[in-house]
CSV table of N, CA and C in Angstrom, one decimal:
chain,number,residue,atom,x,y,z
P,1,UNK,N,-98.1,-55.9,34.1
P,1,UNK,CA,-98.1,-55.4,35.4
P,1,UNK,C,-98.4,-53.9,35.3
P,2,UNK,N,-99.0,-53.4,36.7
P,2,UNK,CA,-99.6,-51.6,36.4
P,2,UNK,C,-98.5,-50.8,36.8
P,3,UNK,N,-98.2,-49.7,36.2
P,3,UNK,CA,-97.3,-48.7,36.7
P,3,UNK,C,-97.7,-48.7,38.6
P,4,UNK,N,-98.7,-48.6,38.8
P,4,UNK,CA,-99.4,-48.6,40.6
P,4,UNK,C,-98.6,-49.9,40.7
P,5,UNK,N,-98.7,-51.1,40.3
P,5,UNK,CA,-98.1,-52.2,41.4
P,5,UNK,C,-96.8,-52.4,41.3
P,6,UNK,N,-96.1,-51.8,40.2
P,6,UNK,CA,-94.7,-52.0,39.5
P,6,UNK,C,-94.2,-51.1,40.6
P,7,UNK,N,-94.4,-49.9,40.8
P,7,UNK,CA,-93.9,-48.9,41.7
P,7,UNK,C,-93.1,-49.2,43.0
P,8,UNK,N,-94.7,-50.1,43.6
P,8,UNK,CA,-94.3,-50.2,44.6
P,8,UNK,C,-93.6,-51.5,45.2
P,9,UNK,N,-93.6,-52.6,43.6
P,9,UNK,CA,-92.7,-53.7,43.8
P,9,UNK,C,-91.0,-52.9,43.9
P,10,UNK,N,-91.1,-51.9,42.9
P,10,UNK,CA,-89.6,-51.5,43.1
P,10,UNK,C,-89.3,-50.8,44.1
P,11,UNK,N,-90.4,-50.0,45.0
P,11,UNK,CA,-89.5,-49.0,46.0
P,11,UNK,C,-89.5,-50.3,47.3
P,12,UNK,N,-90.1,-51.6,47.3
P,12,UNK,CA,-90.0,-52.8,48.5
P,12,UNK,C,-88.7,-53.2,48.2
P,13,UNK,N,-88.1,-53.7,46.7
P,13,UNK,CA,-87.6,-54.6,46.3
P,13,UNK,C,-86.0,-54.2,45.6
P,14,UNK,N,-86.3,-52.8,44.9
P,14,UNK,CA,-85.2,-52.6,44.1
P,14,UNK,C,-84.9,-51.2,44.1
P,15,UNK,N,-85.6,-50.4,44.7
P,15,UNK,CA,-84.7,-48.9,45.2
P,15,UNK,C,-83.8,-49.5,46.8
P,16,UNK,N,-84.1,-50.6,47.4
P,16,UNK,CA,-83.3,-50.5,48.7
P,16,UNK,C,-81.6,-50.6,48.5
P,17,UNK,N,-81.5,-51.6,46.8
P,17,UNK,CA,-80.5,-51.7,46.8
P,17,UNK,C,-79.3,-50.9,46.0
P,18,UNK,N,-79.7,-49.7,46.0
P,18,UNK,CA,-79.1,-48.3,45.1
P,18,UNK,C,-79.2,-47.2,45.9
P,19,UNK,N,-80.6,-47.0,47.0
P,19,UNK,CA,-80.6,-45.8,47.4
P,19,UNK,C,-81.0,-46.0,49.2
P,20,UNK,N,-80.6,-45.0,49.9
P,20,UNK,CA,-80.8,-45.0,51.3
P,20,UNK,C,-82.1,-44.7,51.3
P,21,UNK,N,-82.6,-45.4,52.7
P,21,UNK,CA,-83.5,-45.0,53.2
P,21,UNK,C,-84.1,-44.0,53.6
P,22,UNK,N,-83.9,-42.9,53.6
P,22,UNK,CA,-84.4,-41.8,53.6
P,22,UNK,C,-84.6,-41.4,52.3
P,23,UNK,N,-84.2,-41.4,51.0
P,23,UNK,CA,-84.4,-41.1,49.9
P,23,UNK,C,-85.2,-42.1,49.4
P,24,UNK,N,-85.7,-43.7,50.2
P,24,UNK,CA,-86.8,-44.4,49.7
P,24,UNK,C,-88.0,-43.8,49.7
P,25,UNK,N,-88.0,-43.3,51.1
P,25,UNK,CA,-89.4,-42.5,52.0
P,25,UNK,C,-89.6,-41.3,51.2
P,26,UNK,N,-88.7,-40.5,50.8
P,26,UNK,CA,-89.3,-39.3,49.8
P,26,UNK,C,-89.9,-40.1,48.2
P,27,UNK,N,-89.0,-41.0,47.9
P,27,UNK,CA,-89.7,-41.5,46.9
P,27,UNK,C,-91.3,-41.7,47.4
P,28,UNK,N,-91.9,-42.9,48.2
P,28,UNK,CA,-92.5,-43.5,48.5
P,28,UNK,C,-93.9,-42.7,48.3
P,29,UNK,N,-93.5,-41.0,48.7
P,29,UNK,CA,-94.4,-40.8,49.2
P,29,UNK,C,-94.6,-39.8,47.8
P,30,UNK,N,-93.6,-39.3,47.0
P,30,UNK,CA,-93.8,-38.6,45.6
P,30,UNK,C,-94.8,-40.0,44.6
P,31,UNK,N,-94.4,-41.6,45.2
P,31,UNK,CA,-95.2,-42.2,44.4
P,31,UNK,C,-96.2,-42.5,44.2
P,32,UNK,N,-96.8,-42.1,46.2
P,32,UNK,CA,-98.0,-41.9,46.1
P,32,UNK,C,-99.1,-40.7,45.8
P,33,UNK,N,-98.2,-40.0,46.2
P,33,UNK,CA,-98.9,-38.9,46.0
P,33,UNK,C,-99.6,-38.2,44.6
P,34,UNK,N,-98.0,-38.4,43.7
P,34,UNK,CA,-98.0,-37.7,42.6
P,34,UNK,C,-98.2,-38.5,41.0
P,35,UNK,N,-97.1,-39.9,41.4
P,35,UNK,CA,-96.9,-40.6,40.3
P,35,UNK,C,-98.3,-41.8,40.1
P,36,UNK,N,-98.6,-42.7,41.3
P,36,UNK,CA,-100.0,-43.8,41.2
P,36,UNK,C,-101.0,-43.2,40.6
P,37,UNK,N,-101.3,-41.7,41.3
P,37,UNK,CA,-103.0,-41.5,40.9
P,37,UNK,C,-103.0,-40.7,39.2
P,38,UNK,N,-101.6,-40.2,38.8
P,38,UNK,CA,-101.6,-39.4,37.4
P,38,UNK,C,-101.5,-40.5,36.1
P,39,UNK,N,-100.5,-41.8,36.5
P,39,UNK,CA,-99.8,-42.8,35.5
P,39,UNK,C,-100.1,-44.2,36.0
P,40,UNK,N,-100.7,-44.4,37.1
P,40,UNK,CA,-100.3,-45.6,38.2
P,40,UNK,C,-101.3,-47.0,37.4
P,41,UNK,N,-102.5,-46.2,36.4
P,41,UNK,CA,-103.3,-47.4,35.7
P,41,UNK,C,-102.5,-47.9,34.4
P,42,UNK,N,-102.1,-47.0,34.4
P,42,UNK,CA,-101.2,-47.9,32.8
P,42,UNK,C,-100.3,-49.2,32.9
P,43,UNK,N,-100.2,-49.7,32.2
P,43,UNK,CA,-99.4,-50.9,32.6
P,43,UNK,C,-98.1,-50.6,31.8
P,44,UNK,N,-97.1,-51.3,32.4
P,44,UNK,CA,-96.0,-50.8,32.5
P,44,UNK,C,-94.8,-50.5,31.3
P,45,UNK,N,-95.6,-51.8,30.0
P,45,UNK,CA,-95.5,-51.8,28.8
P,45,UNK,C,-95.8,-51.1,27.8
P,46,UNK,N,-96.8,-50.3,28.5
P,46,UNK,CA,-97.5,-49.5,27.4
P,46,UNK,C,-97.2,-47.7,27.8
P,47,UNK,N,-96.3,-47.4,28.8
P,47,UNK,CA,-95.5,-46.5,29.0
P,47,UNK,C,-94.8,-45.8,28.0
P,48,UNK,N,-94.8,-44.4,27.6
P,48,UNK,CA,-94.1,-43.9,26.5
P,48,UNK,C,-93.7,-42.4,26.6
P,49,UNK,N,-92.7,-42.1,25.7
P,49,UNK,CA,-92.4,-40.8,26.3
P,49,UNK,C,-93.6,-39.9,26.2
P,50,UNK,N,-94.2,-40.0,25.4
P,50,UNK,CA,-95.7,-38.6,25.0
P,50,UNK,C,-96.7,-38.8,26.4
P,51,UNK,N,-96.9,-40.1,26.9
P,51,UNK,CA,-97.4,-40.4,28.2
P,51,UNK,C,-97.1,-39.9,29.2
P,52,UNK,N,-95.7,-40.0,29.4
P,52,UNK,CA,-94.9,-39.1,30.7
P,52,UNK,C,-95.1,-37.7,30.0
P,53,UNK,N,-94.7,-36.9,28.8
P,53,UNK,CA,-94.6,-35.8,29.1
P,53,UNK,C,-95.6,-34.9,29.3
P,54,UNK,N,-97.0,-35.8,28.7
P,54,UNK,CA,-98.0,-35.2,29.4
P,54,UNK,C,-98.2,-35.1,30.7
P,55,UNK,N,-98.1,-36.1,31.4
P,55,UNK,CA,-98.2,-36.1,32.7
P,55,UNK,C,-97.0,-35.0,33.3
P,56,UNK,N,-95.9,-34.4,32.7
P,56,UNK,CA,-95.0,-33.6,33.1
P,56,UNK,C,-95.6,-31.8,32.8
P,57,UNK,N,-96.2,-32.2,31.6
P,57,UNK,CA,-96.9,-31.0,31.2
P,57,UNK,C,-98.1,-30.9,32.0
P,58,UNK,N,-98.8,-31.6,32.3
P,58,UNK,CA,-100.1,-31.3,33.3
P,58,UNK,C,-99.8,-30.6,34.7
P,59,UNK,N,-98.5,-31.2,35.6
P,59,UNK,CA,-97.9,-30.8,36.5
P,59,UNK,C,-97.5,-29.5,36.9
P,60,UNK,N,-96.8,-29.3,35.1
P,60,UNK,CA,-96.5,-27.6,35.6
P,60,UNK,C,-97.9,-26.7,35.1
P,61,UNK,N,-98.7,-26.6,34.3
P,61,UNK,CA,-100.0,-26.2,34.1
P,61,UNK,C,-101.0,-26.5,35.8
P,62,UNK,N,-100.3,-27.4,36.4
P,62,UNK,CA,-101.3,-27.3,37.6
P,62,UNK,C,-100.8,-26.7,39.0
P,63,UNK,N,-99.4,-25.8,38.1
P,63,UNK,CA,-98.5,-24.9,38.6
P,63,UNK,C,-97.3,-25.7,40.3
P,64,UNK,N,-97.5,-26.7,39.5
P,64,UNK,CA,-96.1,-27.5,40.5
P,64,UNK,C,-95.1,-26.9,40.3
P,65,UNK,N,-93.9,-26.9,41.3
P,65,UNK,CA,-92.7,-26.2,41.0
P,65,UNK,C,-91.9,-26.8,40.3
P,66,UNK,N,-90.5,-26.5,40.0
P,66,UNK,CA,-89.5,-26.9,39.1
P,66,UNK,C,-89.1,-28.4,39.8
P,67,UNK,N,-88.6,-28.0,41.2
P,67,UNK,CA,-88.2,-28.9,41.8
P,67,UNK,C,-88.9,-30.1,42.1
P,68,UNK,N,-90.8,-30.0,42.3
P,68,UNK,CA,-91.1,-31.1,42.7
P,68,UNK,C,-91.6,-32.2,41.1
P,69,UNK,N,-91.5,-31.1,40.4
P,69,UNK,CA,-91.5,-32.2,39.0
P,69,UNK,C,-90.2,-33.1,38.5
P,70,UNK,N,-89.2,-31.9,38.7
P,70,UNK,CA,-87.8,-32.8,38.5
P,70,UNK,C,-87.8,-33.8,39.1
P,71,UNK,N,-88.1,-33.8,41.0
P,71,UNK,CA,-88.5,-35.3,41.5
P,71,UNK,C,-88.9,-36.5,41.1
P,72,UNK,N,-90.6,-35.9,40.5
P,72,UNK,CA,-91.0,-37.3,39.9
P,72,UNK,C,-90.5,-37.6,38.7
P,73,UNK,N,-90.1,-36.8,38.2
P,73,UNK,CA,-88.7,-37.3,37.0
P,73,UNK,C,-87.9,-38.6,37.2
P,74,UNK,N,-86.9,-37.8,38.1
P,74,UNK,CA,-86.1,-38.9,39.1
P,74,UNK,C,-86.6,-40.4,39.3
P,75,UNK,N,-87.7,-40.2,40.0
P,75,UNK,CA,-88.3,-41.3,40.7
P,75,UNK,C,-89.1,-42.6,39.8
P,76,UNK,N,-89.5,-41.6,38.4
P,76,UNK,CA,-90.3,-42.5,37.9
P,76,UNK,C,-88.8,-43.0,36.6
P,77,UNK,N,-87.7,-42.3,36.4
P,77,UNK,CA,-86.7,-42.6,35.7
P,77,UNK,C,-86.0,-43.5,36.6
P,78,UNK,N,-85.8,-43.6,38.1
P,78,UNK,CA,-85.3,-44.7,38.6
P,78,UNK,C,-85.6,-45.7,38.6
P,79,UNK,N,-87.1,-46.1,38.9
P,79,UNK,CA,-87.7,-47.3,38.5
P,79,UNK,C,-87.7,-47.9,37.2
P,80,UNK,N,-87.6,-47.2,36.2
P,80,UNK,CA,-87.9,-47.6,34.9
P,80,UNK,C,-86.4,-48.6,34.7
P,81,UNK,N,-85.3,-47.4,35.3
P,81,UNK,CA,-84.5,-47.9,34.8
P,81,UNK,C,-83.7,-49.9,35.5
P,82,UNK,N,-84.7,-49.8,36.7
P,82,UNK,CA,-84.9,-50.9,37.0
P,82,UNK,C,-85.7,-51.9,36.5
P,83,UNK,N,-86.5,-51.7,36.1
P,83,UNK,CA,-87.3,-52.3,35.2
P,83,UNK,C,-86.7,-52.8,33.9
P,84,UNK,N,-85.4,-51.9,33.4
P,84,UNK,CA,-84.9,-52.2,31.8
P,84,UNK,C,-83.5,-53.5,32.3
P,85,UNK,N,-83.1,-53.4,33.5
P,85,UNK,CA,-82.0,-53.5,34.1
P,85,UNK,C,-82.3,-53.9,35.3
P,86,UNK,N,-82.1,-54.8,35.9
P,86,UNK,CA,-81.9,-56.0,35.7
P,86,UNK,C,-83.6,-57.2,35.7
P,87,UNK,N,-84.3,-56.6,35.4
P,87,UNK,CA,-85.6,-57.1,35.3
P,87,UNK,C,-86.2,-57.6,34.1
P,88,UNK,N,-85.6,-56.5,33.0
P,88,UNK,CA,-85.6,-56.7,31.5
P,88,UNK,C,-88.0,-57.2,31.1
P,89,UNK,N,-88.6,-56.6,32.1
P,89,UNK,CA,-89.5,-56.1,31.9
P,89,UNK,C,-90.0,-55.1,30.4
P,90,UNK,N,-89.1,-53.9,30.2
P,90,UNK,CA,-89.2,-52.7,29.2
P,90,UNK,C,-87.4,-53.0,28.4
P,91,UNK,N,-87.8,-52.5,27.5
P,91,UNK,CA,-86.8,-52.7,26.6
P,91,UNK,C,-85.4,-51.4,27.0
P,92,UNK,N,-86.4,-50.2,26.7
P,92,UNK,CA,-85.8,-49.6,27.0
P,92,UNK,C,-86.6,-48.1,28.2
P,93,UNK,N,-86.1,-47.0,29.0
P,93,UNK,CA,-86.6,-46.4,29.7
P,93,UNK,C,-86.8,-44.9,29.0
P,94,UNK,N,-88.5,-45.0,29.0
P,94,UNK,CA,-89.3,-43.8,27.8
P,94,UNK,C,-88.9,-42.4,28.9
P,95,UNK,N,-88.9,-42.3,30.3
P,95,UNK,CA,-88.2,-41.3,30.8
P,95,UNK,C,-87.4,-40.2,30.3
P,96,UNK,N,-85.8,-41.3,29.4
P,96,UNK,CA,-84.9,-40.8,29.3
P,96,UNK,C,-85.6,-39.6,28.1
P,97,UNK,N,-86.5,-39.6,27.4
P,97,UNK,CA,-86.8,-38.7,26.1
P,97,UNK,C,-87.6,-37.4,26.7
P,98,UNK,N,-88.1,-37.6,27.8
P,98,UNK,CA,-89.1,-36.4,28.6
P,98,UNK,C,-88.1,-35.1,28.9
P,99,UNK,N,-88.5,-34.1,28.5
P,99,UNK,CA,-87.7,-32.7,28.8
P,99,UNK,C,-88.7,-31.7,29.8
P,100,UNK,N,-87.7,-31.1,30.7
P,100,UNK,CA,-88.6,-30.5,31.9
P,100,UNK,C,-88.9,-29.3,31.1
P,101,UNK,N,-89.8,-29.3,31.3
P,101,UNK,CA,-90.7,-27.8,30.7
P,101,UNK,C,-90.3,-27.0,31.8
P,102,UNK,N,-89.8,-25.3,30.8
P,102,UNK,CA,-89.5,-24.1,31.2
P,102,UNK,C,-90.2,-24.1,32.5
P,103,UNK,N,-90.3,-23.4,33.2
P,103,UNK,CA,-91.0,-23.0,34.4
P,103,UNK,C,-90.8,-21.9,34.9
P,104,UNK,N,-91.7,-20.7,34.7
P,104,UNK,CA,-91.2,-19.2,35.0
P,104,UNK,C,-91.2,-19.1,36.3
P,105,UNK,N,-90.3,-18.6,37.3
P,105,UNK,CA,-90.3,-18.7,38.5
P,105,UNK,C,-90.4,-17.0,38.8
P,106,UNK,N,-91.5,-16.7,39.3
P,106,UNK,CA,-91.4,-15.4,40.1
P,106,UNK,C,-90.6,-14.7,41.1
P,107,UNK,N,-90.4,-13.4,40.4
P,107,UNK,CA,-89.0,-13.2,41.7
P,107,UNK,C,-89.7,-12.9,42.9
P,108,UNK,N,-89.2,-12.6,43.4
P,108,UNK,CA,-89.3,-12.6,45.6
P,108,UNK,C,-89.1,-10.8,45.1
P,109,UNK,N,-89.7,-10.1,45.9
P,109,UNK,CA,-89.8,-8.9,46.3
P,109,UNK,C,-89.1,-8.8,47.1
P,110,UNK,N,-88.1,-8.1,47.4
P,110,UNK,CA,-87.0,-7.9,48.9
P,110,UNK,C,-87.2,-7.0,49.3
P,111,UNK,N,-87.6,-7.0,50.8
P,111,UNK,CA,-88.2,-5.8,51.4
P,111,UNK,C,-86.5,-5.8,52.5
P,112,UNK,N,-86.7,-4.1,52.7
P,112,UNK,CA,-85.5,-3.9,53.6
P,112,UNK,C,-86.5,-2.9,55.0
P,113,UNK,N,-85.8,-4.0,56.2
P,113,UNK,CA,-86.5,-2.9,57.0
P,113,UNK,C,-86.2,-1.8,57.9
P,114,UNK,N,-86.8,-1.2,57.4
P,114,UNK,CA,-86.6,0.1,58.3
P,114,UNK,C,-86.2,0.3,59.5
P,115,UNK,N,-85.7,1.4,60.1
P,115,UNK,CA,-85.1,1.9,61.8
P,115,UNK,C,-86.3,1.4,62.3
P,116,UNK,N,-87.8,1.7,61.9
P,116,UNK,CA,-88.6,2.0,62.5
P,116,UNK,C,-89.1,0.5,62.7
P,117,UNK,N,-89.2,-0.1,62.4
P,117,UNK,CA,-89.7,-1.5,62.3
P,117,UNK,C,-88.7,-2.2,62.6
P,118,UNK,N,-87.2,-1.9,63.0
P,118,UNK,CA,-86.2,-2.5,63.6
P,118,UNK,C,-86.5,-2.4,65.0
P,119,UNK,N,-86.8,-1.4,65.7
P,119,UNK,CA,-86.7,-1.1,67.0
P,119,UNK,C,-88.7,-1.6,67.6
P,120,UNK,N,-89.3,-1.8,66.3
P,120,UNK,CA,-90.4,-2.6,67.0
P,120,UNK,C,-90.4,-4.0,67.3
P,121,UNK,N,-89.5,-4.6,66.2
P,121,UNK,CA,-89.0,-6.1,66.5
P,121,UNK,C,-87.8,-6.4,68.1
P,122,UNK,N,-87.3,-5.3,67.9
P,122,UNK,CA,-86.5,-5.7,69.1
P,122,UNK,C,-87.5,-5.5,70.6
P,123,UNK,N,-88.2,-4.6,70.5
P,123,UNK,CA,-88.9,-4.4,71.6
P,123,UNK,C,-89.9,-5.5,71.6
P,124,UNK,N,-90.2,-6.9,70.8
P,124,UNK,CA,-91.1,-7.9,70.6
P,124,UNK,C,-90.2,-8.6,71.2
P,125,UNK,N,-88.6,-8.7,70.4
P,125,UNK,CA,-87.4,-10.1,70.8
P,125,UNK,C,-86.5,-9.4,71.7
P,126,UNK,N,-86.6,-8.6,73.1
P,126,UNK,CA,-85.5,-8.6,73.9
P,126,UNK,C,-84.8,-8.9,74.4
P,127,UNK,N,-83.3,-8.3,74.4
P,127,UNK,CA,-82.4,-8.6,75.0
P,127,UNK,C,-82.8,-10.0,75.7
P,128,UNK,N,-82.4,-11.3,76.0
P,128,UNK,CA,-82.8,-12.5,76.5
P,128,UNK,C,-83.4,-13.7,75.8
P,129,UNK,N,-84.3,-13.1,75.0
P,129,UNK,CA,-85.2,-13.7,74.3
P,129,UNK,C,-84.5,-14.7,73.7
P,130,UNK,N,-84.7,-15.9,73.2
P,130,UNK,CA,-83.7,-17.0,72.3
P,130,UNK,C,-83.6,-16.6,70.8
P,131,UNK,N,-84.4,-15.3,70.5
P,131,UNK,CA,-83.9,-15.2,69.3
P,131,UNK,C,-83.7,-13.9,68.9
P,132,UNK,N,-83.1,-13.3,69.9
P,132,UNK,CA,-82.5,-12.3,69.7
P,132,UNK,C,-81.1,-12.0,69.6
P,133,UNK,N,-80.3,-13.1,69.5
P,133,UNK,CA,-78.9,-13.0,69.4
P,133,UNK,C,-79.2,-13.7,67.7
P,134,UNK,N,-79.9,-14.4,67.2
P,134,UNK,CA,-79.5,-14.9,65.8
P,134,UNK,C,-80.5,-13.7,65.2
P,135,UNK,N,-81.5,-12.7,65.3
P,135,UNK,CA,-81.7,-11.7,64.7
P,135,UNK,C,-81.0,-10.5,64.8
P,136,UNK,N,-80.0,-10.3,65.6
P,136,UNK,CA,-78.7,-9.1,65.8
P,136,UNK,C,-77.8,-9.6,64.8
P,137,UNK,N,-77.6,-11.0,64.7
P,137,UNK,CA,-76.6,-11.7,63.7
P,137,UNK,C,-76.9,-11.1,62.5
P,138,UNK,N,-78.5,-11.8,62.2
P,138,UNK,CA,-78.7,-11.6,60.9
P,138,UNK,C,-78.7,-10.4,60.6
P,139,UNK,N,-79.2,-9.3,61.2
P,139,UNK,CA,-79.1,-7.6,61.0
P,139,UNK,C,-78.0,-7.2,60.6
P,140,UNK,N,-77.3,-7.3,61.8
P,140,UNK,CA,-76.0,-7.1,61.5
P,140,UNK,C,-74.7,-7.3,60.6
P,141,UNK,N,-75.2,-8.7,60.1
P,141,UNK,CA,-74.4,-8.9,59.3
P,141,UNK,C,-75.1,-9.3,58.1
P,142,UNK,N,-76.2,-9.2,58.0
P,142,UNK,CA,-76.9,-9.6,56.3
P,142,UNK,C,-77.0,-10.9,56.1
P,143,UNK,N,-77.0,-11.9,57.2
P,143,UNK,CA,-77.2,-13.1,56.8
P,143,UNK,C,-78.8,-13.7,57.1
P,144,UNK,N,-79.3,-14.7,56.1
P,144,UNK,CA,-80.9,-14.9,56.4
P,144,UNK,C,-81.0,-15.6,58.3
P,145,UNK,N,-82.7,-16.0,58.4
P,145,UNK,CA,-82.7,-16.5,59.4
P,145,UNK,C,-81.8,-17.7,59.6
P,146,UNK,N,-82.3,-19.0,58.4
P,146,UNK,CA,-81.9,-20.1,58.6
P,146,UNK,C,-80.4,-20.1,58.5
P,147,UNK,N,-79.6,-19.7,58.3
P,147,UNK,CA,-78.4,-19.3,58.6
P,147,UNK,C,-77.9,-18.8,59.8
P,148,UNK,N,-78.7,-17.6,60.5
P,148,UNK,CA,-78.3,-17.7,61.8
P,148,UNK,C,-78.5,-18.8,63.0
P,149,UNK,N,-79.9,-19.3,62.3
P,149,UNK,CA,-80.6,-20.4,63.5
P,149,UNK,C,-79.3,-21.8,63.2
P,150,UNK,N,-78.6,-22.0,62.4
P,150,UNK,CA,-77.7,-22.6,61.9
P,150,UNK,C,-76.6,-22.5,62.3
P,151,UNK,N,-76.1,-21.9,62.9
P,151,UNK,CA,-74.7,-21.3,63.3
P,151,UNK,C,-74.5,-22.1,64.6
P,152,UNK,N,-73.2,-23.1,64.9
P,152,UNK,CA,-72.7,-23.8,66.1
P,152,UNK,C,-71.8,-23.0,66.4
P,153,UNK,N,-71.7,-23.4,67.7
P,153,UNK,CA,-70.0,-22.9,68.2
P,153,UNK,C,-68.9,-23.0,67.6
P,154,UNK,N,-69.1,-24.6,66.8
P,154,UNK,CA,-68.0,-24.7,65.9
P,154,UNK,C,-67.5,-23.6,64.9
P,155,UNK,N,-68.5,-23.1,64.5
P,155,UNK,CA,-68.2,-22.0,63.7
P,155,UNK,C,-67.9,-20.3,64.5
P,156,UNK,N,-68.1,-20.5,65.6
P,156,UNK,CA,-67.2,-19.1,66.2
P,156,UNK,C,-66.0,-19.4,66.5
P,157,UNK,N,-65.0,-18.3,66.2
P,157,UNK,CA,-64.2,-18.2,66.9
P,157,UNK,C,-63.7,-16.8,67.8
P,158,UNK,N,-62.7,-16.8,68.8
P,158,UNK,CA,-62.6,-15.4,69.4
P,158,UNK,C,-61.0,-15.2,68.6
P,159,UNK,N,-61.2,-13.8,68.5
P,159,UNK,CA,-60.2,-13.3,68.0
P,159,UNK,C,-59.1,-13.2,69.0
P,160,UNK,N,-57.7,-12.9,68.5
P,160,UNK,CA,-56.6,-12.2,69.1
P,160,UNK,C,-57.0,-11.2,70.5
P,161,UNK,N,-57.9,-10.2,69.7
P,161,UNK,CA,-58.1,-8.8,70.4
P,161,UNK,C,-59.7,-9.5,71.7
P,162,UNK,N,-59.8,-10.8,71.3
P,162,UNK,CA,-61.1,-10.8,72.2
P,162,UNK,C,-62.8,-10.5,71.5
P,163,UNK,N,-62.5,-10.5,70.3
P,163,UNK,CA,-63.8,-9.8,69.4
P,163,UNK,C,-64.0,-11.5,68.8
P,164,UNK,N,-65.2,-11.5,68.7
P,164,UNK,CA,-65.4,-12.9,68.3
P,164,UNK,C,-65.8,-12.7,66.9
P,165,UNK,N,-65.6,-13.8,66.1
P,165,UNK,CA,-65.7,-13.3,64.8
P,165,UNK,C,-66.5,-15.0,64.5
P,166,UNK,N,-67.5,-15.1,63.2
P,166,UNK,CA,-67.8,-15.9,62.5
P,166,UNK,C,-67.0,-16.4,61.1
């Protein structure tokens, strides 16, 4: 059987009964995307660790992130391991030997902004605007966007004195 048809017998047949559906559909679509067209001719016996880690090494050389390679890690180590268990297909899963290659991550430059570029954003988001109470948040208190845009009621409360506090 081909790594391509094995895949997709497991994510129909044998990811439903380990993993939620929502985590099928991120598979599904890392299998199509990333895993069929790189590994998907091989057949499924002939899988080995020097096989995957090229394919792991080509990934980050074709400057994929940390995160989206650890995925197909995941994805193509969860199948296998269905394949070893309870399918008894592979003896054992060549996955487990593959090591994520280093991956230098660039830092982020952090810009701080100015009075002067404060008072042109607020005159863009005024008073009223919907996002001018979670950009006062964030200013004011140093927290990012998605953190402010994150913030329920549940998480306010009013103080003693009437001062509402997060």
């Amino acid at each position: 059987v081909s790594v391509a048809d094995y895949m997709m017998y497991w994510l129909q047949n044998g990811a439903p009964s380990t993993h939620k559906e929502t985590t099928i559909k991120t598979y599904r679509v890392f299998a199509k995307k990333h895993i069929i067209p790189r590994i998907g001719h091989y057949r499924l016996s002939a899988l080995t660790p020097t096989v995957l880690s090229e394919m792991v090494n080509k990934m980050k050389i074709n400057g994929y992130s940390k995160s989206t390679i650890m995925v197909n890690k995941a994805v193509i180590s969860a199948a296998l391991d269905y394949a070893v268990e309870p399918l008894r297909y592979i003896k054992d899963n060549p996955m487990r030997y593959v090591k994520t290659p280093k991956i230098d991550k660039e830092k982020r430059r952090r810009e701080v902004i100015t009075d002067d570029n404060w008072e042109k954003i607020i005159e863009r988001f005024p008073f009223g605007n919907r996002f001018y109470v979670p950009m006062m948040i964030g200013y004011h208190c140093g927290t990012r966007i998605g953190e402010c845009m994150a913030i329920a009621w549940d998480d306010v409360r009013r103080a003693e004195n009437g001062v509402v506090q997060l």
